[in-house]
Amino acid sequence: MKKTIRIKKNNLNYNIIIQNGSFKKYLKSLINQRSKKYVIIDKKIYNIFKNFLDKNKDLNLIKINVSEKIKSFEYYRKILLILLDKKIDRSSLIIAIGGGTIGDLSGFIASTILRGVNFTLIPTTLLSQVDSSIGGKNGINTKRGKNLIGTFYQPNKVIIDPSFLNSLSFKQIKSGYAEIVKHAIINDNQFYKWLKNNLDDLYKLKKNILISAIEKSIKIKLKFIINDEKENLKNSSSRAMLNFGHTFGHVLESMNNYNSNLTHGEAISIGMILAAKVSYKKRKISKNQLEDLIVHFKNAQLPINSNMIKKNQFYKKLMNDKKNINEKINLILLKRIGSAYFARNFDIKDIKDSIFNNKKIL
Ligand SMILES: NC(=O)c1ccc[n+]([C@@H]2O[C@H](COP(=O)([O-])OP(=O)(O)OC[C@H]3O[C@@H](n4cnc5c(N)ncnc54)[C@H](O)[C@@H]3O)[C@@H](O)[C@H]2O)c1
Ligand SMILES: [Zn+2]
């Protein structure tokens, strides 16, 4: 099964290919092309495909030991200088092979070196296949916060090869699933029902189920991006809807010092349930819908609670969210499963009430 998603709107014009085996096929197709090719690759992926990659002498491989730390000035500088020393030119191609970490760093490099060179993303985690490789955001972290430096820069191609996922840990699969189910919850109740019915097969990485889930998830994300590429809107078509669960999730990740014991997907799962509780308290979603979400998250082995939300620091950090205006918190909430909206002007008391006064049903 091969799926091609063509994106053509304003300055967006590229293809996303979803197919098992597409990664090798794509790299082979480059062999006779004249331009220089620089591959920034997660060392774990390099080790798995060493034989194949080393055979192709045409590829300049830059192998990176991946952790969140590589999204830094230090690695940015180091790789830029390697590329300049290797005489990268305006017609060169940078290919990123790895998860969102490699993708974010490489995208920032590709967009700034020589004022921008061609860029292909080959995402290797479920999270990067359904989320971070789509939309053109990239960036690095500083001590002042995560992703505060970066650009919007679209790749020329995204090659999604689900067979990469065979070596990925279940914890990382779940992290990606959290973003898939997020896309369903904010935009498509039918897809949410489909996910509930197909969860087991998805977790078994059954080919067709996986490809359908990836395709659907990407299409939902694209809908928001095409409407609002640079996140200018403030209505229910805003790209900000994709942040459902993220205001709370980012605080949890930051309190946990971005330690990999709490993945991004796990943090936003807790965040989505908190946002659903606030939505219930605001009489938007029903008790049944809230319970339905909780049951599904439990079935999917996604966390729904954390001790960190009892701490004052959690609420202090919530106040620092970049969506906030005038000390009031703005949140993405649910009207119902399948539809989200931009909710303004919460104070901490509102949020605490919603989270802690729902105990009876939870
Ligand atoms: N640009 C965006 O729009 C966007 C969106 C969401 C997340 N992100 C960023 O993405 C990053 C997280 O990305 P991620 O979740 O893909 O994690 P990751 O890239 O850090 O990878 C997670 C772990 O899996 C390993 N790995 C990767 N592919 C593998 C494979 N096929 N088999 C075995 N191991 C593999 C990695 O080496 C790493 O240890 C964060 O920095 C986050 O800020 C960006
Ligand atoms: Zn996310």
PDB file of C-alpha atoms in Angstrom, residues 20 51 65 69 84 106 121-122 129 135 137 164 205 209 221 242 255 262 292 297 312 335 337 340 353:
ATOM      1  CA  ASN A  20       6.789   0.421   3.657  1.00  0.00           C
ATOM      2  CA  ASN A  51      25.198  -2.064   5.335  1.00  0.00           C
ATOM      3  CA  ASN A  65      23.797  10.250  19.212  1.00  0.00           C
ATOM      4  CA  LYS A  69      20.402  17.873  24.216  1.00  0.00           C
ATOM      5  CA  LEU A  84      30.541  24.242   5.353  1.00  0.00           C
ATOM      6  CA  SER A 106      18.143  19.501  10.804  1.00  0.00           C
ATOM      7  CA  LEU A 121      12.579  14.590   6.098  1.00  0.00           C
ATOM      8  CA  ILE A 122      12.612  10.857   6.743  1.00  0.00           C
ATOM      9  CA  GLN A 129       5.690  10.392  11.241  1.00  0.00           C
ATOM     10  CA  GLY A 135       3.998  21.621   9.225  1.00  0.00           C
ATOM     11  CA  LYS A 137       8.242  24.020  12.362  1.00  0.00           C
ATOM     12  CA  PHE A 164      11.108   1.886  10.827  1.00  0.00           C
ATOM     13  CA  LEU A 205       1.884  -2.429  14.003  1.00  0.00           C
ATOM     14  CA  ILE A 209      -4.056  -0.109   9.999  1.00  0.00           C
ATOM     15  CA  LYS A 221      -2.792  18.230  10.977  1.00  0.00           C
ATOM     16  CA  LEU A 242      -3.076  21.260  17.639  1.00  0.00           C
ATOM     17  CA  MET A 255       8.893  20.121  35.707  1.00  0.00           C
ATOM     18  CA  LEU A 262       8.055  10.999  30.719  1.00  0.00           C
ATOM     19  CA  ASP A 292     -15.130   7.667  27.272  1.00  0.00           C
ATOM     20  CA  PHE A 297      -6.598   6.419  27.351  1.00  0.00           C
ATOM     21  CA  ASN A 312       2.256  24.875  43.274  1.00  0.00           C
ATOM     22  CA  LYS A 335     -16.892  21.369  22.486  1.00  0.00           C
ATOM     23  CA  ILE A 337     -15.149  14.738  21.001  1.00  0.00           C
ATOM     24  CA  ALA A 340     -11.995  21.932  19.788  1.00  0.00           C
ATOM     25  CA  ASP A 353     -11.675  23.658  40.526  1.00  0.00           C
TER      26      ASP A 353
END
